[in-house]
Amino acid sequence: MISKDQVAHVAKLARLSFSDAELEQFTHQLDQIIAMENELAEVPTDGVTPTTQVSDERNVFRADVPVTDGPTRDQLLQNVPESKDGLIKVPTIIDKGEADA
Amino acid sequence: MSNSDYLSYDLQTLHQLLVDKKVTAVALTEAALAKINAQQPALNAFITINQKKALARAAELDAKGIDPDDLLAGIPIAYKDNIVTNGIRTTAASHILDNFNPVYDATVVEKLDAAGTINLGKTNMDEFAMGSSTETSHFGVTHNPWDLERVPGGSSGGSAAAVAAGEVFAALGSDTGGSIRQPAAYNGIFGIKPTYGRVSRWGLIAFGSSFDQIGVFTRRAQDAAVLLGAISGHDPKDSTSSEQAVPDFTAAIGQGIKGLKIAVPDEFFGEGIAEDVKAQVEKGLQQLADQGAIIDHVQLPHTKYAVPAYYVLASSEASSNLQRFDGIRYGFRAADVKNLEDVYVRSRSEGFGPEVKRRIMLGTFALSSGYYDAYFNKAAAVRTLIKQDFEKILATHDLIIGPTAPDTAFKIGVNDDDPITLYMKDILTISANMAGVPAASVPAGFNAEGLPVGMQMIAKRFDESTIFRAAAAFEELNHYNLETPTFKNGGNA
């Protein structure tokens, strides 16, 4: 059984927040899903190499030169929620509790 | 025939009409737009309709004239809304991207634009392609044109419904665990997920990077072969795209079925597969045998572990891929946030829907300290066994054939609170993504309620040609693929 505390910990790692009711529901659903995942333990996999990709291509390199045909700074800033003077604007990083710190 | 019927023609016929100026690209685009707009209230197949630009592009093509060599010029198509389009809003059906306006085109879009297709718009889907019903879309569910009370499947449900309902000639989708094949089956059309690496993923909003592939929906296998040819090939911008030469996928069409060695896995006809689906697919297999195919019954013993292994692996990849959505550089940013951490947490919590959060949570759990070996590594080892099952069978057979989905289109809302039942719907499609092999769904008739059934054809890596050959031959036997949707439980059509 996965506990509500465990789910809250995973939520923190994933940068997600849930209300208490949501946390309750997610714990229940994740518990069911993880019970399904536990079926994997039945499969003998000693000595089996894990597969994490199915591409034939390996170690693709390119010359260490800047890409110059990409989007411009102005284009890239088009989708930024808040920007100022060509920079991305974010709230204060450490909230010291001061107004508009 | 009225203008709106043009989109049900085969590609060669439509192309000839365009070349001979018996129909213009503008007329074709207008017909498509009229149908999309008329059916949008009933189907909701589109998130964004690209009306103005599509008409302008069509006029441009007409002015230039359609070259007899440009088979795809002037053909109206649509893109799943997780394929980025320069200057056309791309949302992945998520609130977190509902104001996102890409500044570049996906490679597939660039290629099809160069081939002269006309982009009619962006189709509805499950949020971030996570789902099997299009019900997790932030923009509302798409309705199945065969029965409006039912789902179109997913996650590429909008693309499948749009093609089935004659709104566009073809549409692109993406398939991570069955997201092209299952909606193709539910909508009675052809849909193919090519070999992993066949098509560039540059500009596809990532879900599970080792599973995702872009593919094609059409009414006819032959036409999908042409479109797939146009989007395939190595792309320096996607280092997992293959250097393998792209053959003419239509070349083997017409060679028929005689002599093809077909493997039929027992597990694809086992528990949990609806009787009416089994019956239709078995009938199809008998027809293939009558045409001279050699049918063998085989085992894919790890099939039952495909769903749990997939949900760990794909969710782990998703939890990593979706870290980029943090309210900083693009997309939704929560209002009234106090500090940077708050921007991340609140933007993500308000921006993602419940299914996306469930998968991020499952993936984060499977990758977290203390659980990585038991879940992620274990699932990755099971993936190896599933892949080996397929390699073994495909070493001695041309195709693996079975049903595409365990059932036909289900009613909207019935699986709302039951993620596991929904996850099990992918049991027959996931394995092809695990193994990286190409697989398609071909229309295989209808059940007693008139709902389409899909037959899945799986081939060796980079052997899409055999799928097209067999699918085109199968279409000729019944022409199920030419049946048009009935819009049951709706007023107009």
XYZ file of C-alpha atoms in Angstrom:
594
model
C 0.000 0.000 0.000
C 1.221 3.449 -0.905
C 0.518 6.027 1.799
C -0.800 9.552 1.536
C 2.545 10.791 2.880
C 4.426 8.988 0.117
C 2.137 10.507 -2.499
C 2.646 13.950 -0.979
C 6.406 13.399 -1.177
C 6.215 12.384 -4.863
C 4.017 15.427 -5.557
C 6.729 17.615 -4.062
C 9.367 16.027 -6.298
C 7.111 16.572 -9.325
C 6.397 20.214 -8.402
C 2.678 19.550 -8.135
C 0.344 20.515 -5.306
C -2.942 18.881 -4.427
C -5.798 19.702 -2.124
C -6.429 17.195 0.634
C -9.379 15.679 -1.245
C -7.297 15.396 -4.440
C -4.467 13.809 -2.511
C -6.899 11.257 -1.126
C -8.164 10.392 -4.621
C -4.671 10.286 -6.145
C -3.441 8.011 -3.364
C -6.286 5.607 -4.054
C -5.746 5.634 -7.837
C -1.952 5.445 -7.665
C -2.288 2.573 -5.245
C -4.399 0.676 -7.798
C -1.964 1.474 -10.589
C 1.037 0.424 -8.509
C -0.747 -2.816 -7.598
C -0.961 -3.460 -11.358
C 2.737 -2.589 -11.689
C 3.595 -5.124 -9.001
C 2.598 -7.889 -11.459
C 5.942 -7.221 -13.136
C 7.661 -8.859 -10.166
C 6.351 -12.237 -11.456
C 8.564 -12.013 -14.548
C 12.048 -13.522 -14.164
C 14.491 -10.907 -15.467
C 17.818 -11.983 -13.969
C 20.529 -11.269 -16.508
C 18.138 -9.462 -18.879
C 19.546 -6.164 -20.126
C 17.013 -3.352 -19.744
C 15.816 -1.707 -22.974
C 15.573 2.057 -22.763
C 15.592 2.871 -26.461
C 14.876 1.084 -29.746
C 16.801 3.253 -32.175
C 19.739 1.868 -34.168
C 21.485 5.211 -34.068
C 24.231 5.586 -31.499
C 26.369 8.459 -30.250
C 25.358 11.023 -32.813
C 27.810 13.912 -32.847
C 27.891 17.223 -34.621
C 30.580 19.833 -34.939
C 30.845 22.125 -31.930
C 29.659 25.238 -33.734
C 26.753 27.467 -32.815
C 23.444 26.965 -34.622
C 22.736 30.251 -36.360
C 19.570 29.461 -38.311
C 17.350 29.035 -35.248
C 14.646 31.409 -34.041
C 15.661 34.923 -33.008
C 15.538 36.217 -29.441
C 12.452 38.258 -30.279
C 10.706 35.189 -31.652
C 11.593 33.119 -28.618
C 10.318 35.825 -26.302
C 6.913 35.862 -28.047
C 5.647 33.028 -25.878
C 7.151 34.186 -22.604
C 4.361 34.959 -20.104
C 6.158 38.039 -18.734
C 9.223 39.752 -20.167
C 10.968 43.076 -19.823
C 13.815 44.611 -21.850
C 14.315 41.377 -23.792
C 14.596 39.292 -20.627
C 12.258 36.803 -18.986
C 10.646 38.268 -15.890
C 10.027 36.049 -12.876
C 8.982 36.769 -9.290
C 11.562 37.058 -6.588
C 13.448 33.793 -6.095
C 13.624 33.922 -2.308
C 10.552 35.312 -0.630
C 11.715 37.206 2.434
C 8.204 38.301 3.223
C 8.971 41.888 2.246
C 6.440 43.632 0.066
C 7.628 43.613 -3.586
C 11.083 42.398 -2.509
C -21.435 14.210 -56.671
C -21.337 17.353 -54.581
C -18.137 19.190 -53.789
C -17.941 17.753 -50.314
C -17.545 14.238 -51.718
C -14.162 15.035 -53.273
C -12.467 14.226 -49.994
C -13.649 10.615 -50.237
C -11.891 10.081 -53.600
C -8.611 8.216 -53.761
C -5.475 10.328 -53.994
C -4.693 9.547 -57.642
C -8.200 10.496 -58.796
C -8.256 13.676 -56.735
C -4.792 14.612 -57.988
C -5.833 14.127 -61.621
C -8.862 16.367 -61.107
C -6.553 19.058 -59.700
C -4.026 18.696 -62.517
C -6.788 18.889 -65.127
C -8.250 21.910 -63.329
C -11.601 20.126 -63.034
C -11.438 21.110 -59.399
C -9.277 23.826 -57.868
C -7.324 23.643 -54.630
C -9.460 26.548 -53.415
C -12.678 24.630 -54.141
C -11.289 21.598 -52.356
C -10.240 23.691 -49.349
C -13.631 25.416 -49.277
C -15.372 22.038 -49.365
C -13.220 20.799 -46.494
C -13.816 23.971 -44.469
C -17.576 23.797 -45.082
C -17.639 20.247 -43.803
C -15.406 20.970 -40.809
C -17.478 23.982 -39.791
C -20.795 22.202 -40.294
C -19.740 19.139 -38.305
C -17.669 20.871 -35.617
C -20.621 21.275 -33.191
C -21.414 17.564 -33.405
C -17.864 16.135 -33.582
C -15.438 18.689 -32.115
C -12.628 17.102 -34.133
C -10.613 20.344 -34.280
C -9.050 22.570 -31.659
C -7.975 25.215 -34.174
C -9.348 25.628 -37.696
C -6.779 27.205 -40.015
C -9.315 28.842 -42.319
C -7.590 31.982 -43.643
C -4.115 30.592 -44.162
C -5.472 27.406 -45.764
C -7.464 29.392 -48.321
C -4.516 31.686 -49.049
C -2.244 28.686 -49.561
C -4.777 27.021 -51.855
C -5.070 30.183 -53.966
C -1.288 30.291 -54.224
C -1.174 26.690 -55.451
C -3.951 27.302 -57.986
C -2.132 30.339 -59.350
C 0.979 28.244 -59.839
C -0.935 25.233 -61.227
C -0.754 21.681 -59.863
C 2.202 19.813 -61.315
C 1.451 16.211 -62.427
C 4.486 15.085 -60.411
C 3.285 16.640 -57.158
C 0.851 13.989 -56.002
C 0.128 15.735 -52.698
C -0.179 19.306 -53.982
C -3.492 20.910 -53.077
C -4.581 18.062 -50.796
C -6.343 19.172 -47.566
C -4.941 17.605 -44.421
C -4.860 18.217 -40.662
C -2.306 17.814 -37.869
C -2.773 16.483 -34.385
C -2.352 19.408 -32.018
C 0.887 18.095 -30.516
C 2.718 18.706 -33.820
C 4.040 22.268 -33.815
C 3.032 24.614 -36.606
C 4.745 27.956 -37.133
C 2.313 30.762 -36.332
C -0.611 28.416 -35.695
C -1.537 27.849 -32.055
C -0.429 24.413 -30.792
C -1.817 23.271 -27.464
C -1.339 19.505 -27.026
C -4.956 19.869 -25.788
C -3.625 21.255 -22.500
C -4.517 24.370 -20.561
C -0.804 24.817 -19.881
C -0.209 25.473 -23.608
C -3.506 27.025 -24.626
C -1.833 30.285 -25.625
C 1.269 28.726 -27.209
C 2.125 30.008 -30.670
C 5.115 28.072 -32.095
C 7.892 29.948 -33.892
C 8.917 26.991 -36.051
C 7.413 24.051 -37.935
C 7.816 20.382 -37.060
C 9.889 18.556 -39.677
C 6.798 16.641 -40.870
C 4.970 19.945 -41.397
C 7.921 21.389 -43.309
C 8.024 18.303 -45.522
C 4.310 18.209 -46.258
C 4.215 21.966 -46.885
C 6.986 21.475 -49.410
C 4.932 18.694 -51.010
C 2.049 21.169 -51.376
C -0.514 19.876 -48.899
C -2.892 22.371 -47.317
C -3.107 22.524 -43.520
C -6.761 22.843 -42.530
C -6.042 22.909 -38.827
C -5.099 21.234 -35.594
C -7.040 18.268 -34.328
C -8.274 17.400 -30.864
C -6.520 14.795 -28.729
C -6.084 13.579 -25.195
C -4.044 16.091 -23.184
C -0.363 15.559 -24.064
C -1.509 12.379 -25.903
C -2.227 10.685 -22.571
C -5.441 8.747 -22.968
C -7.371 6.351 -25.162
C -10.571 8.319 -25.685
C -9.822 12.031 -26.328
C -11.769 12.655 -23.107
C -8.782 14.199 -21.301
C -8.618 17.128 -23.756
C -8.860 20.593 -22.207
C -11.055 21.485 -25.201
C -13.798 18.895 -24.658
C -14.224 15.392 -26.009
C -14.370 14.561 -29.729
C -17.427 12.510 -30.677
C -17.240 9.366 -32.767
C -18.884 9.995 -36.163
C -20.335 6.470 -36.164
C -22.164 7.140 -32.901
C -21.995 10.574 -31.352
C -22.507 9.202 -27.845
C -19.245 7.293 -28.135
C -15.581 8.236 -27.959
C -13.426 8.345 -31.110
C -10.619 6.576 -29.287
C -7.356 8.281 -28.546
C -5.174 9.899 -28.133
C -5.342 10.998 -31.819
C -9.164 10.945 -31.726
C -9.659 14.253 -33.541
C -7.449 13.242 -36.472
C -9.239 9.898 -36.852
C -12.744 11.409 -36.598
C -11.862 14.202 -39.052
C -10.716 11.721 -41.704
C -13.588 9.265 -41.096
C -16.160 12.068 -41.306
C -14.696 13.383 -44.574
C -13.502 16.713 -43.158
C -9.973 16.314 -44.512
C -8.358 13.904 -46.920
C -5.765 12.743 -44.401
C -4.422 13.634 -40.984
C -1.259 13.080 -39.021
C -1.291 11.711 -35.508
C 1.190 10.382 -33.014
C 1.331 6.925 -31.470
C 3.065 6.229 -28.158
C 1.076 3.153 -27.095
C -1.618 2.858 -29.776
C -2.740 6.462 -30.207
C -3.007 6.161 -34.001
C -4.133 2.541 -34.372
C -6.884 2.419 -31.736
C -8.697 5.568 -32.990
C -8.269 4.315 -36.578
C -10.016 1.098 -35.479
C -12.792 2.953 -33.623
C -13.427 5.180 -36.671
C -13.233 2.539 -39.404
C -10.235 3.986 -41.248
C -6.577 3.117 -41.935
C -3.935 4.336 -39.504
C -0.241 3.488 -39.371
C 2.459 3.936 -36.757
C 5.725 3.480 -38.652
C 8.946 1.968 -37.334
C 10.519 3.927 -34.475
C 13.032 6.220 -36.189
C 11.291 6.247 -39.582
C 9.819 9.726 -39.117
C 11.491 12.684 -37.434
C 10.043 13.650 -34.071
C 11.415 17.213 -34.338
C 8.500 19.444 -33.401
C 6.399 16.685 -31.871
C 5.622 17.679 -28.283
C 7.319 14.842 -26.424
C 5.426 12.330 -24.280
C 7.475 9.103 -24.147
C 10.489 9.769 -26.327
C 11.516 6.132 -26.780
C 7.956 5.222 -27.898
C 6.555 8.270 -29.754
C 6.198 8.097 -33.522
C 4.278 10.297 -35.937
C 2.035 8.477 -38.412
C -0.819 8.851 -40.868
C -4.613 8.404 -41.059
C -6.375 7.937 -44.410
C -9.331 6.053 -45.812
C -7.057 3.919 -48.030
C -3.770 2.182 -47.267
C -2.304 3.188 -50.632
C -2.799 6.892 -49.899
C -1.209 6.533 -46.463
C 1.791 4.920 -48.188
C 2.266 8.083 -50.279
C 1.951 10.388 -47.258
C 4.251 8.284 -45.103
C 6.824 8.369 -47.906
C 6.641 12.160 -47.869
C 7.302 12.519 -44.123
C 9.889 9.740 -43.649
C 13.656 9.967 -43.581
C 16.624 11.038 -41.508
C 16.548 14.446 -39.912
C 19.662 15.957 -38.335
C 17.357 17.620 -35.807
C 16.228 14.227 -34.424
C 19.208 12.024 -33.673
C 16.931 8.999 -33.216
C 15.635 9.320 -36.776
C 17.012 6.578 -38.963
C 19.550 6.792 -41.783
C 17.773 3.865 -43.499
C 16.758 4.603 -47.073
C 13.060 5.342 -47.534
C 11.584 2.983 -50.122
C 8.536 3.646 -52.287
C 5.993 2.314 -49.795
C 3.446 1.796 -52.588
C 5.760 -0.449 -54.624
C 4.534 -3.770 -53.196
C 0.838 -2.843 -53.388
C -0.877 -5.067 -55.935
C 1.277 -8.096 -55.215
C -1.584 -9.572 -53.210
C -1.500 -11.776 -50.176
C -0.534 -15.158 -51.607
C 2.438 -16.687 -49.830
C 2.617 -14.142 -46.999
C 3.443 -15.828 -43.696
C 1.113 -14.518 -41.024
C 1.512 -15.155 -37.297
C -1.631 -15.007 -35.164
C -0.817 -14.705 -31.445
C -3.092 -16.688 -29.115
C -2.750 -13.891 -26.550
C -4.443 -11.436 -28.945
C -7.616 -13.542 -28.841
C -7.624 -14.275 -25.107
C -9.450 -13.023 -22.063
C -10.708 -9.459 -22.201
C -11.082 -9.335 -25.981
C -14.717 -8.758 -27.012
C -16.344 -11.691 -28.837
C -17.656 -9.543 -31.687
C -14.170 -8.119 -32.263
C -12.631 -11.608 -32.284
C -15.296 -12.872 -34.701
C -14.731 -10.048 -37.222
C -10.946 -10.382 -37.128
C -11.127 -14.173 -37.433
C -13.388 -13.744 -40.446
C -10.778 -11.445 -41.969
C -7.996 -13.912 -41.260
C -10.007 -16.651 -42.978
C -10.304 -14.413 -46.034
C -6.547 -13.859 -46.020
C -6.037 -17.635 -45.797
C -8.452 -18.110 -48.711
C -6.258 -15.695 -50.695
C -3.222 -17.890 -50.084
C -1.715 -16.467 -46.899
C -0.047 -19.027 -44.661
C -1.455 -18.664 -41.161
C 0.412 -19.881 -38.068
C -0.801 -19.691 -34.495
C 1.970 -18.429 -32.232
C 2.601 -17.190 -28.698
C 3.764 -13.801 -27.456
C 4.053 -14.930 -23.836
C 4.847 -11.534 -22.277
C 1.789 -9.769 -23.728
C 0.043 -9.539 -20.354
C 2.973 -7.591 -18.935
C 2.985 -5.033 -21.748
C 0.490 -2.711 -20.039
C 2.220 -2.503 -16.632
C 5.689 -2.230 -18.215
C 4.529 0.464 -20.609
C 2.832 2.599 -17.963
C 5.995 2.679 -15.852
C 8.313 3.454 -18.762
C 6.160 5.906 -20.723
C 5.111 7.719 -17.532
C 8.736 7.950 -16.394
C 9.731 9.473 -19.720
C 6.708 11.788 -19.526
C 7.555 12.957 -16.017
C 10.965 13.960 -17.327
C 9.737 15.470 -20.622
C 7.014 17.499 -18.932
C 9.404 19.142 -16.469
C 9.878 21.864 -19.081
C 6.338 23.128 -18.485
C 7.015 25.411 -15.569
C 5.380 28.730 -16.446
C 8.649 30.473 -17.283
C 9.417 30.476 -21.002
C 6.061 29.669 -22.606
C 2.559 28.559 -21.793
C 0.354 29.272 -18.846
C 1.709 31.039 -15.768
C -0.414 31.070 -12.614
C -1.513 34.488 -11.399
C -0.664 36.062 -8.030
C 2.417 34.007 -7.323
C 4.770 35.071 -4.570
C 8.043 33.418 -5.457
C 9.733 31.352 -8.142
C 8.916 27.977 -6.594
C 5.289 29.078 -6.546
C 5.427 29.822 -10.284
C 6.478 26.242 -10.965
C 4.104 24.491 -8.601
C 1.020 26.605 -9.195
C 1.473 26.874 -12.984
C 1.851 23.098 -13.254
C -0.927 22.290 -10.793
C -3.396 24.649 -12.473
C -2.137 23.975 -16.006
C -2.145 20.167 -16.191
C -5.292 18.035 -16.116
C -5.821 15.006 -13.845
C -4.621 12.268 -16.237
C -1.384 14.118 -17.004
C -0.817 14.603 -13.268
C -1.467 10.898 -12.630
C 1.190 9.937 -15.165
C 3.701 12.507 -13.928
C 3.131 11.171 -10.417
C 3.495 7.526 -11.468
C 6.641 8.324 -13.454
C 8.163 10.412 -10.685
C 7.444 7.587 -8.242
C 8.995 4.948 -10.538
C 12.146 7.046 -10.942
C 12.426 8.068 -7.295
C 15.139 6.902 -4.978
C 14.327 3.483 -3.528
C 11.869 2.526 -6.293
C 13.966 2.914 -9.441
C 15.142 -0.709 -9.578
C 11.834 -2.282 -8.606
C 9.809 -0.278 -11.127
C 11.765 1.509 -13.868
C 14.565 -1.008 -14.305
C 12.234 -3.976 -13.931
C 9.867 -2.583 -16.589
C 12.810 -1.869 -18.917
C 13.938 -5.498 -18.564
C 10.400 -6.715 -19.327
C 10.503 -4.469 -22.384
C 13.522 -6.446 -23.578
C 11.561 -9.701 -23.238
C 8.578 -8.295 -25.133
C 10.896 -7.056 -27.877
C 12.547 -10.476 -28.086
C 9.119 -12.191 -28.370
C 8.401 -10.024 -31.401
C 11.839 -10.461 -32.983
C 11.532 -14.221 -32.683
C 8.126 -14.403 -34.383
C 8.971 -11.818 -37.035
C 12.186 -13.648 -37.947
C 10.027 -16.357 -39.519
C 6.845 -14.454 -40.419
C 5.999 -11.453 -42.610
C 3.234 -10.122 -40.393
C 1.650 -10.525 -36.986
C -2.120 -10.055 -37.203
C -4.784 -9.698 -34.517
C -7.385 -7.206 -33.357
C -6.231 -3.579 -32.909
C -8.270 -2.936 -29.779
C -9.970 -5.326 -27.369
C -13.339 -3.656 -28.031
C -15.200 -1.151 -30.198
C -15.806 2.522 -29.375
C -17.208 2.875 -25.852
C -19.649 5.437 -24.499
C -18.347 8.833 -23.442
C -17.913 9.027 -19.675
C -18.145 5.345 -18.741
C -14.487 4.983 -17.766
C -14.078 8.370 -16.105
C -13.027 7.196 -12.659
C -11.249 4.038 -13.638
C -7.765 4.601 -15.069
C -6.835 0.906 -15.074
C -9.764 -0.197 -17.260
C -8.739 2.522 -19.708
C -5.064 1.510 -19.599
C -6.022 -2.093 -20.451
C -7.539 -0.858 -23.742
C -3.969 -0.460 -24.992
C -2.989 -4.083 -24.376
C -2.862 -5.042 -28.072
C -1.165 -1.903 -29.365
C 1.511 -1.151 -26.750
C 3.813 -4.030 -27.673
C 4.612 -2.599 -31.108
C 5.859 0.606 -29.435
C 7.835 -1.409 -26.895
C 9.567 -3.249 -29.752
C 9.791 -0.252 -32.103
C 8.168 -2.169 -34.966
C 5.700 -0.704 -37.488
C 2.005 -1.476 -37.032
C -1.256 -0.396 -38.635
C -4.982 -0.756 -38.121
C -7.045 -1.763 -41.146
C -10.862 -1.642 -41.184
C -12.223 -5.152 -40.629
C -15.977 -4.603 -40.705
C -18.563 -3.804 -38.088
C -20.144 -5.323 -35.017
C -23.900 -5.812 -34.584
C -24.281 -2.211 -33.383
C -22.650 -0.921 -36.556
C -19.417 0.094 -34.831
C -16.132 -0.364 -36.722
C -13.676 -3.132 -35.830
C -9.965 -2.822 -36.592
C -7.496 -5.483 -37.656
C -3.913 -4.837 -36.628
C -0.982 -5.692 -38.894
C 2.511 -5.628 -37.369
C 5.697 -6.060 -39.432
C 9.460 -6.213 -39.030
C 11.311 -2.993 -38.351
C 11.440 -0.838 -41.509
C 9.117 -3.212 -43.378
C 6.089 -0.906 -43.631
C 5.859 -1.963 -47.298
C 4.517 -5.402 -46.352
C 1.830 -3.785 -44.192
C 0.750 -1.581 -47.105
C 0.747 -4.569 -49.455
C -1.413 -6.727 -47.178
C -3.685 -3.882 -46.050
C -4.412 -2.736 -49.614
C -5.170 -6.319 -50.657
C -7.447 -6.810 -47.649
C -9.324 -3.577 -48.445
C -10.117 -4.940 -51.913
C -11.854 -7.992 -50.418
C -14.556 -6.110 -48.523
C -14.234 -2.341 -49.040
C -15.145 -1.799 -45.382
C -12.899 1.252 -45.573
C -15.270 2.985 -47.999
C -18.257 2.823 -45.648
C -19.072 6.281 -44.343
C -20.038 7.172 -40.770
C -23.694 7.102 -39.789
C -23.728 9.895 -37.183
C -25.965 7.758 -34.981
C -27.602 9.625 -32.089
C -27.153 12.938 -33.845
C -29.358 15.031 -36.057
C -27.572 15.994 -39.263
C -24.508 14.669 -40.984
